[in-house]
mmCIF file of C-alpha atoms in Angstrom:
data_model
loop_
_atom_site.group_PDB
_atom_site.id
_atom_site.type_symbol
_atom_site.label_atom_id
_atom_site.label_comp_id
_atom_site.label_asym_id
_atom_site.label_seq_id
_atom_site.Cartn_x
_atom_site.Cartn_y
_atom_site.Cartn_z
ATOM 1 C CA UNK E 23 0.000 0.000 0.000
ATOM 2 C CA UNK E 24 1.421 3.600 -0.891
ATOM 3 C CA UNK E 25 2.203 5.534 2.259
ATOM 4 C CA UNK E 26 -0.444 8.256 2.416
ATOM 5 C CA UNK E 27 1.079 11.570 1.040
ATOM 6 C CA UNK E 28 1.725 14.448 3.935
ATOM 7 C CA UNK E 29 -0.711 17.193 3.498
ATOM 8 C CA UNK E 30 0.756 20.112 1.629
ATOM 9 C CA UNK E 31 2.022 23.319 3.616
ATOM 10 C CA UNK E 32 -0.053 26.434 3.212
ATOM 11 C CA UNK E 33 0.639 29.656 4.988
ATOM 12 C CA UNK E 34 -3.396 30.294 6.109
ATOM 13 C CA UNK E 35 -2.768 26.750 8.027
ATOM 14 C CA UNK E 36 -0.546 28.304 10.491
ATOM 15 C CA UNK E 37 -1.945 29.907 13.672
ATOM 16 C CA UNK E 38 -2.688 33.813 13.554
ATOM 17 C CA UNK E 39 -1.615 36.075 16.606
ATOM 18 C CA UNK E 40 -3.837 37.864 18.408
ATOM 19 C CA UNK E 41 -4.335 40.143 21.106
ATOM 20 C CA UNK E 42 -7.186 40.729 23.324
ATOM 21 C CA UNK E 43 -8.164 43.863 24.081
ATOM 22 C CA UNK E 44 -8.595 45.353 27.639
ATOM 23 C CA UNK E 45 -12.595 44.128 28.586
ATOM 24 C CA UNK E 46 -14.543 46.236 27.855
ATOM 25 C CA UNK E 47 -16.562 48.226 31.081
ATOM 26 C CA UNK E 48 -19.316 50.790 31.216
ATOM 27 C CA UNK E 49 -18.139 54.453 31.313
ATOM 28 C CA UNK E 50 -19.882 57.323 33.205
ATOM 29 C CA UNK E 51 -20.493 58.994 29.622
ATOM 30 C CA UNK E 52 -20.002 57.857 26.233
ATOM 31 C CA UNK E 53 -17.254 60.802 25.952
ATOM 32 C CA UNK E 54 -15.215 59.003 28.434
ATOM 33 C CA UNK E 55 -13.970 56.042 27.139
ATOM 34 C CA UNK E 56 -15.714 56.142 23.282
ATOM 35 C CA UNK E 57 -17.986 53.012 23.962
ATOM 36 C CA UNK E 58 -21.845 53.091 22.878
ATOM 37 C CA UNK E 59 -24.457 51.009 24.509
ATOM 38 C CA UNK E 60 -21.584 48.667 26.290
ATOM 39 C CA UNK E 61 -19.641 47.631 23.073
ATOM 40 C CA UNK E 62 -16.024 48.829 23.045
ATOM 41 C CA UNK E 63 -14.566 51.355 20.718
ATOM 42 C CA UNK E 64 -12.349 48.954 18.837
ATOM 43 C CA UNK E 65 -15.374 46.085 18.980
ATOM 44 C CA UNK E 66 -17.666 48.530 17.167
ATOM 45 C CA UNK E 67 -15.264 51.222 15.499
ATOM 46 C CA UNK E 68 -12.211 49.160 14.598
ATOM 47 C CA UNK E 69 -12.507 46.001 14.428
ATOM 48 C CA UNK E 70 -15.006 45.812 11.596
ATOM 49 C CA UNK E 71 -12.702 48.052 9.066
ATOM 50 C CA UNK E 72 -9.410 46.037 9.987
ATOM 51 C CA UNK E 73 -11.295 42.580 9.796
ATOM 52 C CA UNK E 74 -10.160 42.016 5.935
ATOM 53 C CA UNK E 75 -13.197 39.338 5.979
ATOM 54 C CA UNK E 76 -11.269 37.073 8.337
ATOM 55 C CA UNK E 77 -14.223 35.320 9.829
ATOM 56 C CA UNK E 78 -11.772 32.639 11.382
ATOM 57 C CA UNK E 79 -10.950 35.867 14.047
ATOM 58 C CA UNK E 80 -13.711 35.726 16.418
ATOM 59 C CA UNK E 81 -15.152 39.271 17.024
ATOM 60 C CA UNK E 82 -13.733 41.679 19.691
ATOM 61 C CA UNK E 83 -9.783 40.424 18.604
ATOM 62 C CA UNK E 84 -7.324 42.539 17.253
ATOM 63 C CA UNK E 85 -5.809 40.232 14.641
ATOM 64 C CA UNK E 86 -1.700 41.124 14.460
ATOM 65 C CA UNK E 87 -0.027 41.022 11.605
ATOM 66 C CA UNK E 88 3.341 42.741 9.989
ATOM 67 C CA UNK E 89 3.246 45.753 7.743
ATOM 68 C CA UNK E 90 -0.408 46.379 8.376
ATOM 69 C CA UNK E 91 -3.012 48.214 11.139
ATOM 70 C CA UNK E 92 -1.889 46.217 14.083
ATOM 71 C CA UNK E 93 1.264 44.832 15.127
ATOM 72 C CA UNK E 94 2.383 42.964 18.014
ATOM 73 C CA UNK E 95 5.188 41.522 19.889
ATOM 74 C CA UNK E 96 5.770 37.896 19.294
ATOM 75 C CA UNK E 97 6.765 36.970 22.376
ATOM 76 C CA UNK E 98 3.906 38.820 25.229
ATOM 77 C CA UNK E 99 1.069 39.450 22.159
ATOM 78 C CA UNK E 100 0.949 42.743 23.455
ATOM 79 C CA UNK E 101 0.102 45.478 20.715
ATOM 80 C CA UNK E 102 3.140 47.606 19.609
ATOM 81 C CA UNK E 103 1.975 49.599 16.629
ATOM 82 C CA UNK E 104 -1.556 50.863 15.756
ATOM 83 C CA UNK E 105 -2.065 52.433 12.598
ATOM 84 C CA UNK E 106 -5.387 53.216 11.727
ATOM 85 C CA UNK E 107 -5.126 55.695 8.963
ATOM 86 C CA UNK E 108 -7.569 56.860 6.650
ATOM 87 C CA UNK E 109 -10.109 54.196 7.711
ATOM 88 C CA UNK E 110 -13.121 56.228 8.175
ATOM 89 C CA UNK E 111 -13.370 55.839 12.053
ATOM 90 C CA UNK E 112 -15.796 58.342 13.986
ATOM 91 C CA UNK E 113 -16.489 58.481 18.171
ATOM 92 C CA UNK E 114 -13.574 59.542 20.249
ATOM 93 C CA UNK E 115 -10.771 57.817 21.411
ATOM 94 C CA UNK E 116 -11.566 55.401 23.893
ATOM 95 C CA UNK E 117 -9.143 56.630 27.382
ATOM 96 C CA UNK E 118 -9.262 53.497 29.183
ATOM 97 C CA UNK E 119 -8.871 51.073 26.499
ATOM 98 C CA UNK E 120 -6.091 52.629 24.549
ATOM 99 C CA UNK E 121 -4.109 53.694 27.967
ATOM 100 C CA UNK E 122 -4.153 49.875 28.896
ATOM 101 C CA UNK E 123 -1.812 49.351 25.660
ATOM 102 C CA UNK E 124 1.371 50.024 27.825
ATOM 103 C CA UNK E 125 3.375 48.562 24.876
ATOM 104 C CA UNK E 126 2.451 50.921 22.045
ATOM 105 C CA UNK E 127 5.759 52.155 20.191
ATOM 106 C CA UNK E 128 3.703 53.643 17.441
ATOM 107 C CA UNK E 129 0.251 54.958 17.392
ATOM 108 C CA UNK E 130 -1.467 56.708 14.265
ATOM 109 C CA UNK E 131 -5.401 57.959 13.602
ATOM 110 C CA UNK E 132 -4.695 60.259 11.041
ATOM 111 C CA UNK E 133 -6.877 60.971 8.343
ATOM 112 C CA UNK E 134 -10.091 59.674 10.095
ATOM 113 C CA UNK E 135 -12.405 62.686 9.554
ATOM 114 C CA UNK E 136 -15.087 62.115 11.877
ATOM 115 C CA UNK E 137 -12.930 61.299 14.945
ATOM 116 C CA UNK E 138 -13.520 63.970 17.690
ATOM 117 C CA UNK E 139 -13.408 64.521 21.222
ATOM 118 C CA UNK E 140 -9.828 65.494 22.876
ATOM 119 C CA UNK E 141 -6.617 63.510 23.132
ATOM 120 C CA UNK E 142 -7.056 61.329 26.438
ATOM 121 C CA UNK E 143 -4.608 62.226 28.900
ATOM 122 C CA UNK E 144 -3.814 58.244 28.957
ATOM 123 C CA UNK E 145 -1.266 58.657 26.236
ATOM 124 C CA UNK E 146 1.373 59.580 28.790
ATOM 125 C CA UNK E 147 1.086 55.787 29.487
ATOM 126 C CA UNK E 148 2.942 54.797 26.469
ATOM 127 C CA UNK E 149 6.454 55.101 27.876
ATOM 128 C CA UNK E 150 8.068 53.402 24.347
ATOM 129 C CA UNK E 151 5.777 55.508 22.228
ATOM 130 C CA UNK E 152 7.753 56.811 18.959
ATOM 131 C CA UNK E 153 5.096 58.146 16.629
ATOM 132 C CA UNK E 154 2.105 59.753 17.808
ATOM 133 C CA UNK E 155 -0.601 61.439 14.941
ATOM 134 C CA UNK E 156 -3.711 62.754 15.243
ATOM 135 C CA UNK E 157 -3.743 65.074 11.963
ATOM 136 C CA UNK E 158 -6.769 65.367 10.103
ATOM 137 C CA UNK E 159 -9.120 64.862 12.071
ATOM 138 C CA UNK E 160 -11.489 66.428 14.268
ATOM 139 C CA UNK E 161 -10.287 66.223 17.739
ATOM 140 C CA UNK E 162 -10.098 69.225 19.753
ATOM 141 C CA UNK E 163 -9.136 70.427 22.858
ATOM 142 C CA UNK E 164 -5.903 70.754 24.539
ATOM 143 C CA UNK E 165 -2.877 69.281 24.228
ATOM 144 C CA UNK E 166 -2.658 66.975 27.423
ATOM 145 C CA UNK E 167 0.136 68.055 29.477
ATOM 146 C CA UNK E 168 1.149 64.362 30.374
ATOM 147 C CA UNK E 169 2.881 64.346 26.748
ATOM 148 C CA UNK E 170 5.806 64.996 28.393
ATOM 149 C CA UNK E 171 6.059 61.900 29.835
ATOM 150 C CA UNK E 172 7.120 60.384 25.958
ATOM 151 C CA UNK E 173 10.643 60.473 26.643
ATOM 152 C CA UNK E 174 11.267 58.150 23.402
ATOM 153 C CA UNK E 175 9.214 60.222 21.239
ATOM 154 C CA UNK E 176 10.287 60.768 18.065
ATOM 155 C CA UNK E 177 7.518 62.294 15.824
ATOM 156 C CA UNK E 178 4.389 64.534 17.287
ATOM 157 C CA UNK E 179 2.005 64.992 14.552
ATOM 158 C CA UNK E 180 -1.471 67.275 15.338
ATOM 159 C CA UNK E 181 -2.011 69.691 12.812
ATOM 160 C CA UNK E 182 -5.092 69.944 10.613
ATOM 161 C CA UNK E 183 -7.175 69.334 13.516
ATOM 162 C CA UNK E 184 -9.738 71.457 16.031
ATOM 163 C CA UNK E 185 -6.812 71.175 18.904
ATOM 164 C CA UNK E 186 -6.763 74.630 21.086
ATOM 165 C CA UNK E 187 -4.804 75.890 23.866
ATOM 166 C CA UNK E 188 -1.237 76.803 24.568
ATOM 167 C CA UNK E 189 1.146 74.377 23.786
ATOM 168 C CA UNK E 190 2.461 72.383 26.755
ATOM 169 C CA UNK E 191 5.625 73.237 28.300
ATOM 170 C CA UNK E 192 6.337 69.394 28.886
ATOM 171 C CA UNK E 193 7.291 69.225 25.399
ATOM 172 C CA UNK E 194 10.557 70.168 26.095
ATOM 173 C CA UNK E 195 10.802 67.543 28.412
ATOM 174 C CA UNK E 196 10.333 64.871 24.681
ATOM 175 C CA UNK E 197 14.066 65.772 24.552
ATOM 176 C CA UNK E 198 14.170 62.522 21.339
ATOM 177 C CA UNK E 199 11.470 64.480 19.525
ATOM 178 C CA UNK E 200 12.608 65.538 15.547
ATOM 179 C CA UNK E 201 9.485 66.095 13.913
ATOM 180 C CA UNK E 202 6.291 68.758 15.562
ATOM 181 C CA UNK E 203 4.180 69.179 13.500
ATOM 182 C CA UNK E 204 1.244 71.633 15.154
ATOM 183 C CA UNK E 205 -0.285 73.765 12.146
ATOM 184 C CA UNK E 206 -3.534 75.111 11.073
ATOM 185 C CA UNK E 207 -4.942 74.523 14.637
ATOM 186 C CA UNK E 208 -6.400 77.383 16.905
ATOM 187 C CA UNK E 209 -3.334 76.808 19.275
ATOM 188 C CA UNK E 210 -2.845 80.502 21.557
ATOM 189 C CA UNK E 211 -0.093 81.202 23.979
ATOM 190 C CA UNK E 212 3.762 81.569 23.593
ATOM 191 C CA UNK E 213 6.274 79.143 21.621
ATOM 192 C CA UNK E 214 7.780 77.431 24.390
ATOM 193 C CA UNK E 215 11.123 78.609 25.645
ATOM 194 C CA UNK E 216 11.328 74.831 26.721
ATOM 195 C CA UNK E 217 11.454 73.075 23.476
ATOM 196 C CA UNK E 218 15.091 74.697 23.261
ATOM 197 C CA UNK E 219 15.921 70.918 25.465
ATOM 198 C CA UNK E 220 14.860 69.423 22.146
ATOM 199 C CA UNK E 221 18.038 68.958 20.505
ATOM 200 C CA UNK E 222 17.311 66.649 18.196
ATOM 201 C CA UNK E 223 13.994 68.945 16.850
ATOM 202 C CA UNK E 224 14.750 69.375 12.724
ATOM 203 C CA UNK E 225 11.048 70.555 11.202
ATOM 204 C CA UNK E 226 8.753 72.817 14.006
ATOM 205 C CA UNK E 227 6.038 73.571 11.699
ATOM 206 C CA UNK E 228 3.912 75.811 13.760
ATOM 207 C CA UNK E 229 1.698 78.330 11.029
ATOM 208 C CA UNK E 230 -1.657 79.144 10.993
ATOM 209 C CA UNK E 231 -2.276 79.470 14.859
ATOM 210 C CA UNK E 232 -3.081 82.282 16.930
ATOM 211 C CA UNK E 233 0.260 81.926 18.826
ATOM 212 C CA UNK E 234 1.632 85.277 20.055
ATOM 213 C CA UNK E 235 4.886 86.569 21.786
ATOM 214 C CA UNK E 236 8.637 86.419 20.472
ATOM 215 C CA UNK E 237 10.350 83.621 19.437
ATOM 216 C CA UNK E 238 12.580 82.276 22.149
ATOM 217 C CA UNK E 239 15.948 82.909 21.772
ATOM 218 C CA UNK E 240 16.476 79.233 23.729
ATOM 219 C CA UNK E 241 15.684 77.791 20.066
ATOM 220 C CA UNK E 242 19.534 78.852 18.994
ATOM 221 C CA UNK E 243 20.360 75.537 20.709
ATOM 222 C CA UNK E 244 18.351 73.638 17.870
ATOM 223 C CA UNK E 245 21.494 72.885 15.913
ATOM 224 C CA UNK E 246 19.980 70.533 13.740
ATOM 225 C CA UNK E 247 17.284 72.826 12.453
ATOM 226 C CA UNK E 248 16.045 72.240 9.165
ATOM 227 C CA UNK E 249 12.614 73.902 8.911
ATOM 228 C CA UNK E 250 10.824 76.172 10.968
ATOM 229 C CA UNK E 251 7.306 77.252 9.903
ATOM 230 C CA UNK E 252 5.347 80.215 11.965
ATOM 231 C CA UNK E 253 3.766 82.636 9.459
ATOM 232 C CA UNK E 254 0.457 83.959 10.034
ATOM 233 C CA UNK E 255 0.563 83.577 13.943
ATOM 234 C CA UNK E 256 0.798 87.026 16.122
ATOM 235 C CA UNK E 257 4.364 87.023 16.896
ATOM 236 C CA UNK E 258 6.592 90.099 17.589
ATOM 237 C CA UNK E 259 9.841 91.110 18.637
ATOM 238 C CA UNK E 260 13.399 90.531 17.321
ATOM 239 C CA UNK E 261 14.227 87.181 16.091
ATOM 240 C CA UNK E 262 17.756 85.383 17.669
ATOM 241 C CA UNK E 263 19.792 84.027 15.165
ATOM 242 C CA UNK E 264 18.372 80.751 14.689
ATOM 243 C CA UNK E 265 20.906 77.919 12.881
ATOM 244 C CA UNK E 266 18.669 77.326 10.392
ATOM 245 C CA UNK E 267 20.656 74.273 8.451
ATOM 246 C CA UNK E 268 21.719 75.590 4.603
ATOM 247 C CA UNK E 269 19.224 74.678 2.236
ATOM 248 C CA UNK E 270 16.538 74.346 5.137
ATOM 249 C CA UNK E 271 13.426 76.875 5.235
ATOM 250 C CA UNK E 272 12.790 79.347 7.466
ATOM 251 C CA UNK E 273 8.877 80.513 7.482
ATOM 252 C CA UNK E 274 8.630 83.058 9.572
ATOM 253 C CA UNK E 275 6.677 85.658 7.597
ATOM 254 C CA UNK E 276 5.402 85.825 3.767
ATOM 255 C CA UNK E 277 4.575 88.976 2.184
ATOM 256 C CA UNK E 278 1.483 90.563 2.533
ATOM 257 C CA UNK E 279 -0.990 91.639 5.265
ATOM 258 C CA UNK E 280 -1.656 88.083 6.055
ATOM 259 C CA UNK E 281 1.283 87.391 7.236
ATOM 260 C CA UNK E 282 0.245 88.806 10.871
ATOM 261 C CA UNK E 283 3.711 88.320 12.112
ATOM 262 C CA UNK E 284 5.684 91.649 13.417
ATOM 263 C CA UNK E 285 8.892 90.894 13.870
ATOM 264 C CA UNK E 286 11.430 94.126 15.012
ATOM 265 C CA UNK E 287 13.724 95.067 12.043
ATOM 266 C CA UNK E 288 16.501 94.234 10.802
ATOM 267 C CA UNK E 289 16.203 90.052 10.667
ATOM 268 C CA UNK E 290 19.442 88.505 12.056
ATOM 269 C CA UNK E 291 22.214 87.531 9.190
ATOM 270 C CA UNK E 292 20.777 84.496 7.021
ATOM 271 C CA UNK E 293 17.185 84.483 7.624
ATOM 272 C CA UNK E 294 16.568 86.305 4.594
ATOM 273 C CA UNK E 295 13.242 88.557 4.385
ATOM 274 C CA UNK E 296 11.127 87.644 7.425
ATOM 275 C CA UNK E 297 10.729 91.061 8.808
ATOM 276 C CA UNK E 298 7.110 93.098 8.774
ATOM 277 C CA UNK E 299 9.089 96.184 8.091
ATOM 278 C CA UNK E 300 7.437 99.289 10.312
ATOM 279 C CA UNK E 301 5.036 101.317 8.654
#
């Protein structure tokens, strides 16, 4: 009798990897924690988008996988890396649920128009956190202070949004950051004389705000400067000399009464024609 022939090896025969979510529990209000009627934000909002039609995944799992929404680490499950771009997600994001994902090195809503409510507070959790974006969407609010608790972080991404409020002084306590991007938001207050700590900061892309003051001259320490964007804002006084990398940009002012910016004339040596000359 012929030996019976070993099944062939197919990829979908191997086990998938997932990760549980936190339980969900009831909030006080459906602002709190983004859950409706009991069933958790990424049960109801998530899940069914990043499903891909695997019906093998029973519902309520986030199904890992490599170079798509959710990633994990192989050895705990825990999730590492949510990007949920462009996915047409609405509610707001759930604080309890998302703060319980300790592990999170990269975390990305972007593009999902009809995602409001503010940035939870619980993101100062994510103590490994590299990439943080919330652009395009419509949260609002403040900027929650506890951002300075992303030591690691590498790239703070917020603009195109309904954010408000002065921006944080704990950001110069993300001493890793290289990329913040906080434009075309309703953001008030004073550049930060803090986020001179942020060495490594190349773009600062801060136009189109309401932000008022001078420019601090602690931002000469940003050596690696490569763009820094903060037309049509209400700033004033005399600019320091910031190092401005060759070839990099320096927006500080454009022609024109809408440039709103008022800076003291002349410019220091090598920022070219950012001054609102008096009248």
């Amino acid at each position: 009798m012929s030996p019976t022939p070993s099944p062939a090896f197919h990829p979908s025969a191997m086990p998938m990897q997932t990760a549980q979510p936190p339980s969900p529990r009831t909030p006080t209000s459906q602002a709190e924690d983004g859950i409706v009627g009991g069933i958790s934000w990424f049960n109801q909002r998530v899940y069914p988008v990043i499903a891909h039609g695997d019906t093998a995944a029973p519902r309520g799992e986030l199904t890992c996988n490599t170079g798509m929404e959710v990633r994990c680490d192989r050895m705990t499950g825990e999730i590492t890396h949510l990007s949920l771009t462009n996915l047409g997600l609405s509610g707001t994001l759930p604080a309890g649920e998302l703060g319980a994902m300790t592990k999170l090195v990269w975390l990305d809503v972007s593009g999902n128009a009809q995602l409001h409510g503010t940035l939870p507070a619980t993101v100062g959790r994510f103590q490994n956190l590299l990439h943080l974006s919330v652009h395009n969407t419509a949260i609002s609010g403040a900027l929650p202070t506890e951002v300075g608790l992303l030591r690691q972080l590498d790239s703070l991404f917020f603009h195109n949004t309904r954010m408000s409020g002065a921006l944080p002084t704990q950001l110069g306590q993300c001493t890793q950051m290289s990329r913040l991007h906080a434009y075309n938001n309703g953001m008030t207050g004073t550049i930060p004389v803090e986020l001179g700590a942020c060495e490594r900061l190349g773009d600062l892309m801060l136009h189109n705000n309401r932000l008022s003051g001078s420019v601090p001259q602690s931002l000469v320490a940003l050596t690696g400067l490569r763009g820094i964007y903060a037309f049509n804002n209400r700033l004033s006084g005399r600019l320091p000399p910031l190092p401005v990398a060759p070839g990099g940009v320096c927006g500080l002012a454009l022609a024109g009464a809408a440039a709103r910016n008022a800076f003291e004339c002349p410019p220091p040596a090598g920022l070219g024609a950012v001054c609102t000359a008096p009248a």
